CSV table of C-alpha atoms in Angstrom, one decimal:
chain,number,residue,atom,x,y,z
O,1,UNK,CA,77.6,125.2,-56.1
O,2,UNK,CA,74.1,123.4,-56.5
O,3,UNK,CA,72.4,125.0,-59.3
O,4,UNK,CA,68.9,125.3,-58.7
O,5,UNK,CA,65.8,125.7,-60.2
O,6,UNK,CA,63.0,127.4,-59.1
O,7,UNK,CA,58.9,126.1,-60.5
O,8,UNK,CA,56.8,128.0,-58.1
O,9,UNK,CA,53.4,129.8,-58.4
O,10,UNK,CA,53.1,132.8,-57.0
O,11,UNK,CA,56.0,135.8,-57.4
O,12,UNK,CA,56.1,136.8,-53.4
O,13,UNK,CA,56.8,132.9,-52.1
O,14,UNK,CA,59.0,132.1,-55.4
O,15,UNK,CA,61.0,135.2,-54.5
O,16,UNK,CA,61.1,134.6,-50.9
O,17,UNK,CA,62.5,131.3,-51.3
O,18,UNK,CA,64.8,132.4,-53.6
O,19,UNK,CA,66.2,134.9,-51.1
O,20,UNK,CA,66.7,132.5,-48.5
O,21,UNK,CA,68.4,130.1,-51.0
O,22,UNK,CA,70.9,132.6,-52.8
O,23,UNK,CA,72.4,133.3,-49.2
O,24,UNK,CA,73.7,130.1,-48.7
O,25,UNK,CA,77.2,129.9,-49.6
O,26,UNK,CA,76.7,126.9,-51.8
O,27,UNK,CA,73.5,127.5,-53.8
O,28,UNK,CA,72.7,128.9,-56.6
O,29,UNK,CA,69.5,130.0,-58.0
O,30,UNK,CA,69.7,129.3,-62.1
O,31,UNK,CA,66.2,130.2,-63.2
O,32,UNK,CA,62.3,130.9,-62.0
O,33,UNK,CA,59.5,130.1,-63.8
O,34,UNK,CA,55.6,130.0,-63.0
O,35,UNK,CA,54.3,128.2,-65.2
O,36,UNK,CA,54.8,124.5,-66.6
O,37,UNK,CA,55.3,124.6,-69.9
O,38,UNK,CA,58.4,126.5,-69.1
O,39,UNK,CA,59.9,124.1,-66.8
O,40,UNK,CA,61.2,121.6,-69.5
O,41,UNK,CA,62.6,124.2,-71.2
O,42,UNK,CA,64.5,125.9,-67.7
O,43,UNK,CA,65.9,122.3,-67.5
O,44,UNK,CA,67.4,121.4,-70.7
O,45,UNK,CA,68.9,125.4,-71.1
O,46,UNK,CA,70.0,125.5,-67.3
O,47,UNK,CA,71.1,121.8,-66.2
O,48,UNK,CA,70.3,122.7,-62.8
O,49,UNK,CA,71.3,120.2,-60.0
O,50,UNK,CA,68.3,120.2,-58.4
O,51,UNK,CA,64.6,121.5,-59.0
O,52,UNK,CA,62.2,122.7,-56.9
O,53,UNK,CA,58.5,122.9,-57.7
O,54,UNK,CA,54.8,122.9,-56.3
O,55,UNK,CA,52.4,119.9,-56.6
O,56,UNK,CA,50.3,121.6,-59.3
O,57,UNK,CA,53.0,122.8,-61.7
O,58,UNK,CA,55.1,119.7,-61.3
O,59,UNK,CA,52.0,117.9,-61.5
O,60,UNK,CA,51.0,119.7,-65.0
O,61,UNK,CA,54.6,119.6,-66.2
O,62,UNK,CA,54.8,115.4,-65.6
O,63,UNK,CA,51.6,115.2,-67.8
O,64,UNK,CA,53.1,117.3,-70.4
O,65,UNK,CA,56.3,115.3,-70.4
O,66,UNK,CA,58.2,118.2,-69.5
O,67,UNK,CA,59.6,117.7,-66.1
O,68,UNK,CA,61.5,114.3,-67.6
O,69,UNK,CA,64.3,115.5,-70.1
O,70,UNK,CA,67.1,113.0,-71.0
O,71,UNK,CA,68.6,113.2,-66.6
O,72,UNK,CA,66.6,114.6,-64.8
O,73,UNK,CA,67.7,116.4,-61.7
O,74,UNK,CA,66.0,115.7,-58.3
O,75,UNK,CA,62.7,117.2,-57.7
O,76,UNK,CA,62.1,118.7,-54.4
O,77,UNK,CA,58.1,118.8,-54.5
O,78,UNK,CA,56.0,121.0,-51.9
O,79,UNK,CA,53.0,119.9,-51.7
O,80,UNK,CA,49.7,121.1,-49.3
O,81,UNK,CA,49.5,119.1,-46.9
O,82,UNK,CA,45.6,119.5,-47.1
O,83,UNK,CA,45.7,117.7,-50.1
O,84,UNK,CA,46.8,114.3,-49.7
O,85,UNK,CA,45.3,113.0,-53.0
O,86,UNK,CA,47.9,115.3,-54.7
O,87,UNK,CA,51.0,113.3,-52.9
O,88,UNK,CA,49.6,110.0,-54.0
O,89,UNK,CA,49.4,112.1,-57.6
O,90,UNK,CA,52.8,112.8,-57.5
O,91,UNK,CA,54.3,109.5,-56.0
O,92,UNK,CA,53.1,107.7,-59.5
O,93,UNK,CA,55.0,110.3,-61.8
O,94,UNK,CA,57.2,108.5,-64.1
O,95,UNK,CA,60.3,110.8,-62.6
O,96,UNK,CA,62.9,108.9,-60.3
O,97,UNK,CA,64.4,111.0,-57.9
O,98,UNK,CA,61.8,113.1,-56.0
O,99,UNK,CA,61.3,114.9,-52.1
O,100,UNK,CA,58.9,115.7,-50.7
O,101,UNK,CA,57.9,118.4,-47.8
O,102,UNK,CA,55.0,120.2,-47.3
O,103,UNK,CA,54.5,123.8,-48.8
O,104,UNK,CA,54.0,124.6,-45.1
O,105,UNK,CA,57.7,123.9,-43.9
O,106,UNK,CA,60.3,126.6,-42.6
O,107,UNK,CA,62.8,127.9,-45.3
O,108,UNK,CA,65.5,125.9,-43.7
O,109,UNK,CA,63.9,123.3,-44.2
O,110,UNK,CA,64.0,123.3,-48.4
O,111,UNK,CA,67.6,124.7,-48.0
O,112,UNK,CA,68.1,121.3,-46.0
O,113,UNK,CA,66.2,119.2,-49.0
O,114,UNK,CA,68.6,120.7,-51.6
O,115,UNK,CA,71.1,119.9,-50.0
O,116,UNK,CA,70.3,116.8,-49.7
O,117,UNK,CA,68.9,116.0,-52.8
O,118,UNK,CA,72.0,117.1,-54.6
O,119,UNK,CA,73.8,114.9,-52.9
O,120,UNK,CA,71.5,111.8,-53.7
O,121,UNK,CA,69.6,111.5,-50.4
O,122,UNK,CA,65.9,111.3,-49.9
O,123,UNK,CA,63.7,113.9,-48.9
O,124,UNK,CA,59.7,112.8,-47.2
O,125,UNK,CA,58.2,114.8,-45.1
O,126,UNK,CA,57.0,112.2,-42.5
O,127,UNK,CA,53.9,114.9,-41.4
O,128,UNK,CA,53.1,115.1,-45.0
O,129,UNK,CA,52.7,111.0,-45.3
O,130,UNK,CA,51.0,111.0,-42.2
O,131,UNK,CA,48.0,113.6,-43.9
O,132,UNK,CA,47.9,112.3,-46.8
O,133,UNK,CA,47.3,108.7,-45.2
O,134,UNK,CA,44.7,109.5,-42.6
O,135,UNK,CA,42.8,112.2,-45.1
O,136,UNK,CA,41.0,110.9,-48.0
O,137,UNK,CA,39.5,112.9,-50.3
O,138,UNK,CA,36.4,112.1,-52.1
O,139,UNK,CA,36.3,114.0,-54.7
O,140,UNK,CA,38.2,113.4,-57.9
O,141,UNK,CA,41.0,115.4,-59.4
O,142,UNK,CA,38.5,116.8,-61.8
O,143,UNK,CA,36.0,117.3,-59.0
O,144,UNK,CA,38.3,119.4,-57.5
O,145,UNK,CA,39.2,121.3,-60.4
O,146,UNK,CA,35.6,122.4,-60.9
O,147,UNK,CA,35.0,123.4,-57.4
O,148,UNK,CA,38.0,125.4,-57.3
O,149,UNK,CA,37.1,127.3,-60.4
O,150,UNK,CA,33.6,127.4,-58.7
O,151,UNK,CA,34.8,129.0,-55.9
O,152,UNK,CA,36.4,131.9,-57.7
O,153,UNK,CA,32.9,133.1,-58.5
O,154,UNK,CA,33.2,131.5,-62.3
O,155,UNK,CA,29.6,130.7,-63.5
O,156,UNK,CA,29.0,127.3,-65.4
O,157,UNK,CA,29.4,128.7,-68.4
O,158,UNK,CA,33.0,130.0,-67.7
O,159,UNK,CA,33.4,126.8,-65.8
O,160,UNK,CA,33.2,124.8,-68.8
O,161,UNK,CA,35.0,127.1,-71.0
O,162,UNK,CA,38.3,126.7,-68.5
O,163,UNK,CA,38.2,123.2,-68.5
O,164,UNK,CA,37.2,122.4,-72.2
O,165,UNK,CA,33.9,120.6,-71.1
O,166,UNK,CA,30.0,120.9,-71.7
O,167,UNK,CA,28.5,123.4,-69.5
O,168,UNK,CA,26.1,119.9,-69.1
O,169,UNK,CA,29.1,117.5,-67.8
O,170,UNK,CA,30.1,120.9,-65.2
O,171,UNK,CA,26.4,120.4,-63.7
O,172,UNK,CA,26.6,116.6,-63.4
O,173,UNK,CA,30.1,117.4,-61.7
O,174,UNK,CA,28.8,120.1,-59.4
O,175,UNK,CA,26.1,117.3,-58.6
O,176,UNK,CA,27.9,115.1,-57.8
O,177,UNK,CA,30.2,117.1,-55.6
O,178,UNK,CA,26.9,118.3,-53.5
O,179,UNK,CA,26.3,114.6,-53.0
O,180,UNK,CA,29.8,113.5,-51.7
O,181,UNK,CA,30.0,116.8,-49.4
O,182,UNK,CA,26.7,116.6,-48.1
O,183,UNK,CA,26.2,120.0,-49.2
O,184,UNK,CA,22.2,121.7,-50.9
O,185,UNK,CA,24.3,125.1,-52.5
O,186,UNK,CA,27.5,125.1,-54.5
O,187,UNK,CA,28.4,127.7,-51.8
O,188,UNK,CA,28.0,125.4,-49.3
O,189,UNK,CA,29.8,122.6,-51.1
O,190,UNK,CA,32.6,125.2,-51.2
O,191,UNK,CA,32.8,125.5,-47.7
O,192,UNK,CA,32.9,122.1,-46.6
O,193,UNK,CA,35.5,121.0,-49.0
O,194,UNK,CA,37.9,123.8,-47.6
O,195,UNK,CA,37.2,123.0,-44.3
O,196,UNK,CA,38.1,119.4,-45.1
O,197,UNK,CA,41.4,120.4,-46.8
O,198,UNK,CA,40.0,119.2,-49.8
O,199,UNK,CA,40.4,122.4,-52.0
């Protein structure tokens, strides 16, 4: 059996793909979690052969350390295909086995990149590569954060609270996303970067 581990935001898609992967005769789904601090913890208690995560919470846990215990498994990674920036993220991670396929694929498609993983092949999704070469994003990773959280309807104030920064530094960012999109509103800056794939 490959013992599997599931890192995934979102209950509905982590318990869809854990549907599809417990009726395969030789996987096993080991343990779920949504958030990253928990995933170092799911891999030292569960060993599982393989995990598989999305860009931001394996992205999150390699910051934190905690998606490299002793031997690590493989790390199948979906990532947006909108957001190329977040590939090249992930592609400088100090963790050496890792897939990739966009968040986008069919379900047979991950049950194929298990598979394979566990059995020490690689996993890139070539459309994925392809994105993530021809679409370059402007904006920083911190640029991005802020205009996410923007686009949720989060004043500055709140803005700055999320992200631990001066409500000051959250305007100078929001200025200088305006400039790089082209955009005169934050609601129009919003709009444009989505478009673009960009958040």
């Amino acid at each position: 059996m490959i013992r599997t581990l599931l890192a995934l935001n979102g209950a509905l898609i982590r318990g869809a793909l854990a549907f599809v992967l417990t009726t395969q005769k030789d996987i096993e789904v080991v343990a779920e979690v949504d958030r990253a601090e928990d995933i170092g913890a799911a891999l030292r208690m569960q060993r599982p052969d393989v995990a598989v995560t999305d860009i931001k919470l394996f992205g999150a846990a390699a910051l934190s350390g905690g998606i490299a215990p002793s031997e690590p498994p493989p790390v199948l990674v979906l990532v947006d295909p909108r957001r190329p920036r977040m590939l090249g993220n992930a592609l400088r991670a100090r963790c050496q086995r890792l897939g990739f396929l966009g968040s986008d694929v069919a379900p047979e498609r991950v049950v194929d990149a298990v598979r394979r993983l566990a059995c020490g092949g690689s996993v890139v999704d070539a459309d994925l590569v392809a994105a993530a070469l021809s679409r370059e994003n402007p904006l920083t990773e911190r640029e991005v954060e802020v205009l996410e959280i923007a686009a949720e309807g989060w004043p500055v104030v709140e803005i700055a609270s999320k992200l631990s920064l001066s409500a000051g530094t959250v305007r100078n960012h929001l200025s200088r996303i305006a400039g790089k999109t082209g955009a005169r509103t934050r609601i129009e800056a919003i709009r444009i970067a989505r478009e673009r794939g960009w958040i």
